[in-house]
Amino acid sequence: NITNRRIMEGQLKNLVDTIVCADSGKNALYELGRAYNNGHAFDLMLLDVQMPGMDGWDVARKMKENPNFGTTKIFVMSSVADNIDTSERQRLNITAFMAKPVTYQELLDELFKLFGKTVYEKVNSNETEQVQKVYHHKSLNILLAEDDLINQKLAITVLEKNGFKVTLANNGLEVLEQLEKQKFDLIFMDVQMPHLDGYETTLRIREMETVTGEHIPIIAMTAHAMKMHRDRCIEVGMDDYVSKPIKTEEVFKVMAKLFEGKEIAMKEAEKIELQVEENNYQYFNAEFFSEQCVGDRFLMQELVKMFLKSVTPQMEALDKAVTTRESFGMNRITHKMRGSISPFGAKATGDLLLVLETMGKENAWDDIEVKYEGAKNSLLNLLAELQIFNDQQKRKVA
């Protein structure tokens, strides 16, 4: 697959001296022979199992038959179950078997097992300037692709408080426009955006990188927790993903992992104790919200204020979509509302909205009035609790 080859080539280019790509088993054997004849046998082959004509196992067997290829280790990649037993894999000199889609970190881990610290030494020697920028300067230049106002405000504030420079793109088209204007060290990519979604945007970025030779790390932000959605993120060329509602600590862990597992220089955010006298919220998780906002009381107030202002027209639009049985509108509005409430840790309300979102996607209307009423009441209760919370915070600040 040409897209997968280009993605993997981009991930590997700073880790190894030479990369040669082959689009078939036959061509792979040809490249192995040519390299050996030139006195530079390959140390490693990354071998896809599913290939036309000669599959990966056939290639491995051909390599075993040729003593010239005896020193070349093999990493096998496959999207189907491994049906070759351990003894046969050892006989064929297969060092690792990786299930597709293969993440950058999984690949790096296997390379480290095989070549040891020389992998990381190679990263450091090739990217000394970049590594110094990441770990010894305050700022990474980050492009944030997110269309929800509340999540935009939260992400920008938290990242900027930790010393990172953030540029906002409201959709995939704006991402591509920004990439034409300046270079970025990292992209946070919302999966579902208007005009051009995160999947298609990533595919276009990776296509452009086949010309530039660059590789910008992309972290997906997805509200879908199912493995199939996460696999899709990796398949299109994203380097990793975080699930919504986004947890600040998880974001920084993924960032550190992408940059060779070292700690990113972050300012320790001051955590402010909430001390909620009446800790009886049922629809709103105040502790989770505080963690999201790294204890920034003013940010918390501003996000609640933004949500209270924006939710009324959204509820009116949802009511209209349900009344007129407009499935696309119900799907779109409930998905957006789920994203907006995610920083508040409102899991019960989010789950009820997810039911409506799924019904809209499937154009299913069974018991819609009952399900809509349940989601609406939960949302109204959440609004009431957020208003109480904000009033309490105002008194404390005063």
CSV table of C-alpha atoms in Angstrom, one decimal:
chain,number,residue,atom,x,y,z
A,1,ASN,CA,0.0,0.0,0.0
A,2,ILE,CA,1.6,3.2,-1.2
A,3,THR,CA,0.2,5.4,1.6
A,4,ASN,CA,1.4,3.0,4.3
A,5,ARG,CA,4.8,2.9,2.7
A,6,ARG,CA,5.1,6.6,2.7
A,7,ILE,CA,3.9,7.0,6.3
A,8,MET,CA,6.4,4.4,7.6
A,9,GLU,CA,9.2,5.9,5.5
A,10,GLY,CA,8.5,9.3,7.2
A,11,GLN,CA,8.6,7.7,10.6
A,12,LEU,CA,11.9,5.9,10.0
A,13,LYS,CA,13.9,8.6,8.2
A,14,ASN,CA,15.5,10.0,11.3
A,15,LEU,CA,16.2,6.6,12.8
A,16,VAL,CA,18.2,4.8,10.1
A,17,ASP,CA,20.8,5.6,7.5
A,18,THR,CA,19.1,4.1,4.5
A,19,ILE,CA,15.6,3.3,3.6
A,20,VAL,CA,14.6,1.4,0.4
A,21,CYS,CA,10.9,0.8,-0.4
A,22,ALA,CA,9.6,-2.0,-2.5
A,23,ASP,CA,6.0,-2.4,-3.7
A,24,SER,CA,6.0,-6.2,-4.0
A,25,GLY,CA,7.8,-9.3,-2.7
A,26,LYS,CA,9.6,-9.8,-6.0
A,27,ASN,CA,11.0,-6.3,-5.9
A,28,ALA,CA,11.9,-6.7,-2.3
A,29,LEU,CA,14.1,-9.7,-3.1
A,30,TYR,CA,15.7,-7.8,-6.0
A,31,GLU,CA,16.6,-4.9,-3.7
A,32,LEU,CA,18.0,-7.3,-1.1
A,33,GLY,CA,20.2,-8.9,-3.8
A,34,ARG,CA,21.4,-5.6,-5.1
A,35,ALA,CA,22.3,-4.3,-1.7
A,36,TYR,CA,24.3,-7.4,-0.9
A,37,ASN,CA,26.2,-7.2,-4.2
A,38,ASN,CA,27.1,-3.6,-3.5
A,39,GLY,CA,28.5,-4.7,-0.1
A,40,HIS,CA,25.8,-3.1,2.0
A,41,ALA,CA,23.4,-5.9,3.0
A,42,PHE,CA,20.3,-4.7,4.8
A,43,ASP,CA,20.2,-5.0,8.6
A,44,LEU,CA,16.4,-5.2,8.7
A,45,MET,CA,13.4,-5.8,6.5
A,46,LEU,CA,9.9,-4.6,7.4
A,47,LEU,CA,7.7,-7.1,5.7
A,48,ASP,CA,4.0,-6.9,5.0
A,49,VAL,CA,2.2,-10.2,4.9
A,50,GLN,CA,-0.6,-9.3,2.6
A,51,MET,CA,1.0,-8.5,-0.8
A,52,PRO,CA,-0.1,-9.5,-4.3
A,53,GLY,CA,1.6,-12.4,-6.0
A,54,MET,CA,4.3,-13.3,-3.4
A,55,ASP,CA,3.1,-12.8,0.1
A,56,GLY,CA,5.3,-11.9,3.1
A,57,TRP,CA,5.8,-15.5,4.3
A,58,ASP,CA,6.9,-16.5,0.8
A,59,VAL,CA,9.5,-13.7,0.8
A,60,ALA,CA,10.8,-14.8,4.2
A,61,ARG,CA,11.2,-18.4,2.9
A,62,LYS,CA,13.0,-17.2,-0.2
A,63,MET,CA,15.3,-15.2,2.0
A,64,LYS,CA,16.0,-18.2,4.2
A,65,GLU,CA,17.0,-20.2,1.1
A,66,ASN,CA,19.6,-17.6,0.2
A,67,PRO,CA,22.6,-17.5,2.5
A,68,ASN,CA,23.4,-14.0,1.3
A,69,PHE,CA,20.4,-12.7,3.3
A,70,GLY,CA,21.2,-14.6,6.5
A,71,THR,CA,22.2,-11.5,8.5
A,72,THR,CA,19.0,-9.5,7.6
A,73,LYS,CA,16.5,-9.5,10.5
A,74,ILE,CA,12.8,-9.4,9.6
A,75,PHE,CA,9.9,-7.6,11.2
A,76,VAL,CA,6.6,-8.9,9.9
A,77,MET,CA,3.5,-6.7,9.9
A,78,SER,CA,0.0,-8.1,9.3
A,79,SER,CA,-3.6,-7.0,9.8
A,80,VAL,CA,-4.7,-10.6,10.2
A,81,ALA,CA,-3.9,-13.2,12.9
A,82,ASP,CA,-0.5,-14.8,12.9
A,83,ASN,CA,-0.9,-18.3,11.6
A,84,ILE,CA,2.7,-19.2,11.6
A,85,ASP,CA,3.9,-21.0,14.8
A,86,THR,CA,6.8,-19.7,16.9
A,87,SER,CA,9.3,-22.4,15.7
A,88,GLU,CA,8.7,-21.5,12.0
A,89,ARG,CA,9.1,-17.8,12.7
A,90,GLN,CA,12.4,-18.5,14.4
A,91,ARG,CA,13.6,-20.7,11.5
A,92,LEU,CA,12.7,-17.8,9.1
A,93,ASN,CA,14.8,-15.3,11.1
A,94,ILE,CA,11.6,-13.3,12.0
A,95,THR,CA,12.5,-11.1,15.0
A,96,ALA,CA,9.1,-9.5,15.6
A,97,PHE,CA,5.5,-9.8,14.5
A,98,MET,CA,3.4,-6.6,14.7
A,99,ALA,CA,-0.3,-6.2,14.2
A,100,LYS,CA,-1.3,-3.5,11.8
A,101,PRO,CA,-1.8,-0.6,12.1
A,102,VAL,CA,1.7,-0.3,13.6
A,103,THR,CA,2.2,2.9,15.7
A,104,TYR,CA,5.4,4.8,15.7
A,105,GLN,CA,6.0,3.9,19.4
A,106,GLU,CA,5.5,0.2,18.7
A,107,LEU,CA,8.0,0.3,15.9
A,108,LEU,CA,10.5,2.3,18.0
A,109,ASP,CA,10.2,-0.2,20.8
A,110,GLU,CA,10.9,-3.2,18.5
A,111,LEU,CA,13.9,-1.4,17.0
A,112,PHE,CA,15.2,-0.7,20.5
A,113,LYS,CA,14.9,-4.4,21.4
A,114,LEU,CA,16.9,-5.3,18.3
A,115,PHE,CA,19.5,-2.6,18.1
A,116,GLY,CA,19.6,-1.3,21.7
A,117,LYS,CA,20.5,2.3,22.6
A,118,THR,CA,22.0,2.9,19.1
A,119,VAL,CA,18.5,3.7,17.9
A,120,TYR,CA,18.1,6.6,20.4
A,121,GLU,CA,21.7,7.7,19.8
A,122,LYS,CA,20.8,7.9,16.1
A,123,VAL,CA,17.8,10.0,16.9
A,124,ASN,CA,19.9,12.4,19.0
A,125,SER,CA,22.8,12.6,16.6
A,126,ASN,CA,20.5,13.3,13.6
A,127,GLU,CA,18.2,15.7,15.5
A,128,THR,CA,20.3,17.4,18.0
A,129,GLU,CA,19.0,20.8,17.1
A,130,GLN,CA,15.3,19.7,17.1
A,131,VAL,CA,15.7,17.8,20.4
A,132,GLN,CA,17.3,20.9,22.0
A,133,LYS,CA,14.4,22.9,20.8
A,134,VAL,CA,11.9,20.4,22.3
A,135,TYR,CA,13.5,19.9,25.6
A,136,HIS,CA,15.5,22.9,26.5
A,137,HIS,CA,13.4,25.7,25.1
A,138,LYS,CA,10.0,26.7,26.4
A,139,SER,CA,8.1,26.5,23.2
A,140,LEU,CA,6.9,23.9,20.7
A,141,ASN,CA,5.0,25.4,17.8
A,142,ILE,CA,1.7,23.6,17.8
A,143,LEU,CA,-1.2,23.6,15.3
A,144,LEU,CA,-4.5,22.9,17.0
A,145,ALA,CA,-7.3,21.7,14.6
A,146,GLU,CA,-10.6,21.9,16.6
A,147,ASP,CA,-14.0,23.3,15.7
A,148,ASP,CA,-15.6,23.5,19.1
A,149,LEU,CA,-15.2,26.9,20.9
A,150,ILE,CA,-15.1,25.5,24.4
A,151,ASN,CA,-12.5,22.8,23.6
A,152,GLN,CA,-10.5,25.4,21.6
A,153,LYS,CA,-10.4,27.7,24.6
A,154,LEU,CA,-9.4,24.9,27.0
A,155,ALA,CA,-6.7,23.5,24.8
A,156,ILE,CA,-5.1,26.8,23.8
A,157,THR,CA,-5.1,28.1,27.4
A,158,VAL,CA,-3.6,24.9,28.9
A,159,LEU,CA,-0.9,24.6,26.2
A,160,GLU,CA,0.1,28.3,26.3
A,161,LYS,CA,0.3,28.2,30.1
A,162,ASN,CA,2.9,25.4,29.7
A,163,GLY,CA,5.0,27.5,27.4
A,164,PHE,CA,3.8,26.3,24.0
A,165,LYS,CA,2.9,28.4,21.0
A,166,VAL,CA,-0.5,27.5,19.6
A,167,THR,CA,-2.1,28.4,16.2
A,168,LEU,CA,-5.8,27.5,15.8
A,169,ALA,CA,-7.4,26.0,12.7
A,170,ASN,CA,-11.2,25.5,12.7
A,171,ASN,CA,-11.2,22.8,10.1
A,172,GLY,CA,-9.0,20.7,7.8
A,173,LEU,CA,-8.9,23.3,5.1
A,174,GLU,CA,-7.5,25.8,7.5
A,175,VAL,CA,-4.9,23.3,8.6
A,176,LEU,CA,-3.6,23.0,5.1
A,177,GLU,CA,-3.6,26.8,4.7
A,178,GLN,CA,-1.6,27.2,7.9
A,179,LEU,CA,1.0,24.6,6.8
A,180,GLU,CA,1.6,26.7,3.7
A,181,LYS,CA,2.5,29.7,5.9
A,182,GLN,CA,4.7,28.2,8.6
A,183,LYS,CA,6.3,25.1,10.0
A,184,PHE,CA,4.9,23.3,13.0
A,185,ASP,CA,6.5,20.8,15.4
A,186,LEU,CA,3.2,19.1,16.2
A,187,ILE,CA,-0.5,18.9,15.2
A,188,PHE,CA,-3.4,18.1,17.4
A,189,MET,CA,-6.1,17.0,14.9
A,190,ASP,CA,-9.8,16.6,15.8
A,191,VAL,CA,-11.2,13.7,13.8
A,192,GLN,CA,-14.6,15.2,13.0
A,193,MET,CA,-14.5,18.7,11.6
A,194,PRO,CA,-16.6,20.5,9.0
A,195,HIS,CA,-15.4,20.9,5.3
A,196,LEU,CA,-12.5,18.5,5.6
A,197,ASP,CA,-12.3,16.0,8.5
A,198,GLY,CA,-9.2,14.9,10.3
A,199,TYR,CA,-8.7,11.7,8.4
A,200,GLU,CA,-8.7,13.3,5.0
A,201,THR,CA,-6.6,16.2,6.2
A,202,THR,CA,-3.9,13.8,7.5
A,203,LEU,CA,-3.9,11.8,4.3
A,204,ARG,CA,-3.2,15.1,2.4
A,205,ILE,CA,-0.5,16.1,4.8
A,206,ARG,CA,1.3,12.8,4.4
A,207,GLU,CA,1.0,13.0,0.6
A,208,MET,CA,2.6,16.4,0.7
A,209,GLU,CA,5.4,15.0,2.9
A,210,THR,CA,6.4,12.5,0.1
A,211,VAL,CA,7.7,15.6,-1.7
A,212,THR,CA,9.1,17.6,1.2
A,213,GLY,CA,10.6,14.6,3.0
A,214,GLU,CA,9.3,15.9,6.3
A,215,HIS,CA,7.2,14.2,9.0
A,216,ILE,CA,5.0,16.3,11.3
A,217,PRO,CA,3.8,14.3,14.3
A,218,ILE,CA,0.0,14.3,14.4
A,219,ILE,CA,-2.0,13.4,17.5
A,220,ALA,CA,-5.7,12.6,16.8
A,221,MET,CA,-8.4,13.8,19.2
A,222,THR,CA,-11.4,11.5,18.9
A,223,ALA,CA,-14.6,11.0,20.8
A,224,HIS,CA,-14.8,7.4,19.6
A,225,ALA,CA,-13.2,5.0,22.0
A,226,MET,CA,-13.7,1.8,19.8
A,227,LYS,CA,-10.6,0.1,18.5
A,228,MET,CA,-11.8,0.4,14.9
A,229,HIS,CA,-11.8,4.2,15.1
A,230,ARG,CA,-8.3,4.3,16.8
A,231,ASP,CA,-7.0,1.9,14.1
A,232,ARG,CA,-8.3,4.3,11.4
A,233,CYS,CA,-6.3,7.1,12.9
A,234,ILE,CA,-3.1,5.1,12.6
A,235,GLU,CA,-4.0,3.9,9.2
A,236,VAL,CA,-4.3,7.3,7.7
A,237,GLY,CA,-0.9,8.4,9.1
A,238,MET,CA,-1.6,9.9,12.6
A,239,ASP,CA,1.2,9.1,15.1
A,240,ASP,CA,-1.0,8.6,18.1
A,241,TYR,CA,-4.4,9.6,19.6
A,242,VAL,CA,-6.1,10.8,22.7
A,243,SER,CA,-9.7,10.1,23.5
A,244,LYS,CA,-12.3,12.7,24.4
A,245,PRO,CA,-12.9,14.0,27.0
A,246,ILE,CA,-9.3,15.0,26.7
A,247,LYS,CA,-7.3,14.6,30.0
A,248,THR,CA,-4.5,17.1,30.3
A,249,GLU,CA,-2.1,14.6,31.8
A,250,GLU,CA,-2.8,12.1,29.0
A,251,VAL,CA,-2.0,14.8,26.4
A,252,PHE,CA,1.4,15.5,27.8
A,253,LYS,CA,2.2,11.8,28.2
A,254,VAL,CA,1.5,11.3,24.5
A,255,MET,CA,3.5,14.3,23.6
A,256,ALA,CA,6.5,13.0,25.6
A,257,LYS,CA,6.1,9.6,24.1
A,258,LEU,CA,6.2,10.9,20.5
A,259,PHE,CA,9.4,12.9,21.2
A,260,GLU,CA,11.4,9.8,22.0
A,261,GLY,CA,10.0,9.3,25.4
A,262,LYS,CA,11.8,12.2,27.1
A,263,GLU,CA,10.0,14.7,29.3
A,264,ILE,CA,8.8,17.8,27.6
A,265,ALA,CA,9.8,21.0,29.4
A,266,MET,CA,6.5,22.1,31.1
A,267,LYS,CA,5.9,24.6,33.8
A,268,GLU,CA,4.3,22.9,36.8
A,269,ALA,CA,0.8,24.2,36.8
A,270,GLU,CA,-0.4,25.4,40.2
A,271,LYS,CA,-3.4,23.3,41.3
A,272,ILE,CA,-6.1,25.2,43.2
A,273,GLU,CA,-8.2,23.2,45.7
A,274,LEU,CA,-11.9,23.5,44.8
A,275,GLN,CA,-13.3,23.2,48.3
A,276,VAL,CA,-16.9,22.8,47.2
A,277,GLU,CA,-19.0,23.1,50.3
A,278,GLU,CA,-21.9,21.2,48.9
A,279,ASN,CA,-20.2,18.4,47.1
A,280,ASN,CA,-23.3,16.9,45.7
A,281,TYR,CA,-23.1,17.4,42.0
A,282,GLN,CA,-24.8,14.5,40.1
A,283,TYR,CA,-24.3,15.6,36.5
A,284,PHE,CA,-21.0,17.6,36.7
A,285,ASN,CA,-17.6,16.3,37.8
A,286,ALA,CA,-16.0,19.3,39.5
A,287,GLU,CA,-12.7,17.5,40.3
A,288,PHE,CA,-12.3,16.3,36.7
A,289,PHE,CA,-13.0,19.8,35.4
A,290,SER,CA,-10.4,21.3,37.6
A,291,GLU,CA,-7.8,18.8,36.4
A,292,GLN,CA,-8.7,19.7,32.8
A,293,CYS,CA,-8.1,23.4,33.5
A,294,VAL,CA,-5.0,22.7,35.6
A,295,GLY,CA,-6.6,24.4,38.5
A,296,ASP,CA,-7.1,27.7,36.7
A,297,ARG,CA,-10.2,29.1,38.4
A,298,PHE,CA,-10.6,31.9,35.9
A,299,LEU,CA,-10.4,29.5,32.9
A,300,MET,CA,-13.0,27.3,34.6
A,301,GLN,CA,-15.4,30.3,35.0
A,302,GLU,CA,-14.9,31.4,31.4
A,303,LEU,CA,-15.5,27.9,29.9
A,304,VAL,CA,-18.7,27.6,31.9
A,305,LYS,CA,-19.8,31.0,30.8
A,306,MET,CA,-19.1,30.2,27.2
A,307,PHE,CA,-21.1,26.9,27.4
A,308,LEU,CA,-24.1,28.5,29.1
A,309,LYS,CA,-24.2,31.1,26.4
A,310,SER,CA,-23.9,28.7,23.5
A,311,VAL,CA,-26.1,25.8,24.7
A,312,THR,CA,-29.6,27.4,24.3
A,313,PRO,CA,-29.5,27.8,20.5
A,314,GLN,CA,-28.1,24.3,20.3
A,315,MET,CA,-30.9,22.9,22.3
A,316,GLU,CA,-33.4,24.7,20.1
A,317,ALA,CA,-31.8,23.3,17.0
A,318,LEU,CA,-31.9,19.8,18.5
A,319,ASP,CA,-35.5,20.2,19.4
A,320,LYS,CA,-36.3,21.1,15.8
A,321,ALA,CA,-34.3,18.2,14.4
A,322,VAL,CA,-36.2,15.7,16.6
A,323,THR,CA,-39.6,17.3,15.9
A,324,THR,CA,-39.0,17.2,12.1
A,325,ARG,CA,-37.2,13.8,12.2
A,326,GLU,CA,-34.1,15.3,10.6
A,327,SER,CA,-31.6,12.6,11.2
A,328,PHE,CA,-28.4,14.4,9.9
A,329,GLY,CA,-29.2,17.4,12.0
A,330,MET,CA,-29.7,15.4,15.1
A,331,ASN,CA,-26.5,13.5,14.6
A,332,ARG,CA,-24.5,16.6,14.0
A,333,ILE,CA,-25.9,18.7,16.8
A,334,THR,CA,-25.6,15.9,19.5
A,335,HIS,CA,-22.1,15.2,18.4
A,336,LYS,CA,-21.2,18.9,18.8
A,337,MET,CA,-22.9,19.1,22.2
A,338,ARG,CA,-21.1,16.0,23.4
A,339,GLY,CA,-17.8,17.7,22.5
A,340,SER,CA,-18.8,20.9,24.3
A,341,ILE,CA,-19.7,19.2,27.6
A,342,SER,CA,-16.7,16.8,27.6
A,343,PRO,CA,-14.4,19.1,29.7
A,344,PHE,CA,-17.1,19.1,32.5
A,345,GLY,CA,-16.9,15.3,33.0
A,346,ALA,CA,-20.6,15.0,32.4
A,347,LYS,CA,-20.5,11.3,31.5
A,348,ALA,CA,-24.2,10.5,32.1
A,349,THR,CA,-25.4,13.4,30.0
A,350,GLY,CA,-22.8,12.5,27.3
A,351,ASP,CA,-24.0,8.9,27.2
A,352,LEU,CA,-27.6,10.0,26.6
A,353,LEU,CA,-26.6,12.4,23.9
A,354,LEU,CA,-24.6,9.6,22.3
A,355,VAL,CA,-27.7,7.5,22.0
A,356,LEU,CA,-29.4,10.3,20.0
A,357,GLU,CA,-26.2,10.8,17.9
A,358,THR,CA,-26.2,7.1,17.0
A,359,MET,CA,-30.0,7.2,16.2
A,360,GLY,CA,-29.4,10.2,13.9
A,361,LYS,CA,-26.6,8.4,12.1
A,362,GLU,CA,-28.8,5.3,11.6
A,363,ASN,CA,-32.0,7.3,10.9
A,364,ALA,CA,-33.7,5.3,13.7
A,365,TRP,CA,-36.6,6.9,15.5
A,366,ASP,CA,-37.9,4.2,17.9
A,367,ASP,CA,-38.9,5.7,21.3
A,368,ILE,CA,-37.3,9.0,20.2
A,369,GLU,CA,-39.5,11.1,22.4
A,370,VAL,CA,-38.6,9.2,25.6
A,371,LYS,CA,-34.9,9.2,24.8
A,372,TYR,CA,-34.9,12.8,23.8
A,373,GLU,CA,-36.7,13.8,27.0
A,374,GLY,CA,-34.2,11.9,29.1
A,375,ALA,CA,-31.2,13.6,27.4
A,376,LYS,CA,-32.9,17.0,27.6
A,377,ASN,CA,-33.6,16.7,31.3
A,378,SER,CA,-30.1,15.5,32.0
A,379,LEU,CA,-28.7,18.5,30.0
A,380,LEU,CA,-30.9,21.0,31.9
A,381,ASN,CA,-29.7,19.5,35.2
A,382,LEU,CA,-26.1,19.8,34.1
A,383,LEU,CA,-26.8,23.5,33.2
A,384,ALA,CA,-28.2,24.2,36.6
A,385,GLU,CA,-25.3,22.6,38.4
A,386,LEU,CA,-22.8,24.5,36.2
A,387,GLN,CA,-24.6,27.8,37.1
A,388,ILE,CA,-24.4,27.0,40.8
A,389,PHE,CA,-20.7,26.1,40.4
A,390,ASN,CA,-19.9,29.3,38.6
A,391,ASP,CA,-21.7,31.4,41.2
A,392,GLN,CA,-19.7,29.7,43.9
A,393,GLN,CA,-16.4,30.4,42.1
A,394,LYS,CA,-17.3,34.1,41.6
A,395,ARG,CA,-17.8,34.5,45.4
A,396,LYS,CA,-14.5,32.8,46.1
A,397,VAL,CA,-12.6,35.0,43.7
A,398,ALA,CA,-14.3,38.1,45.1
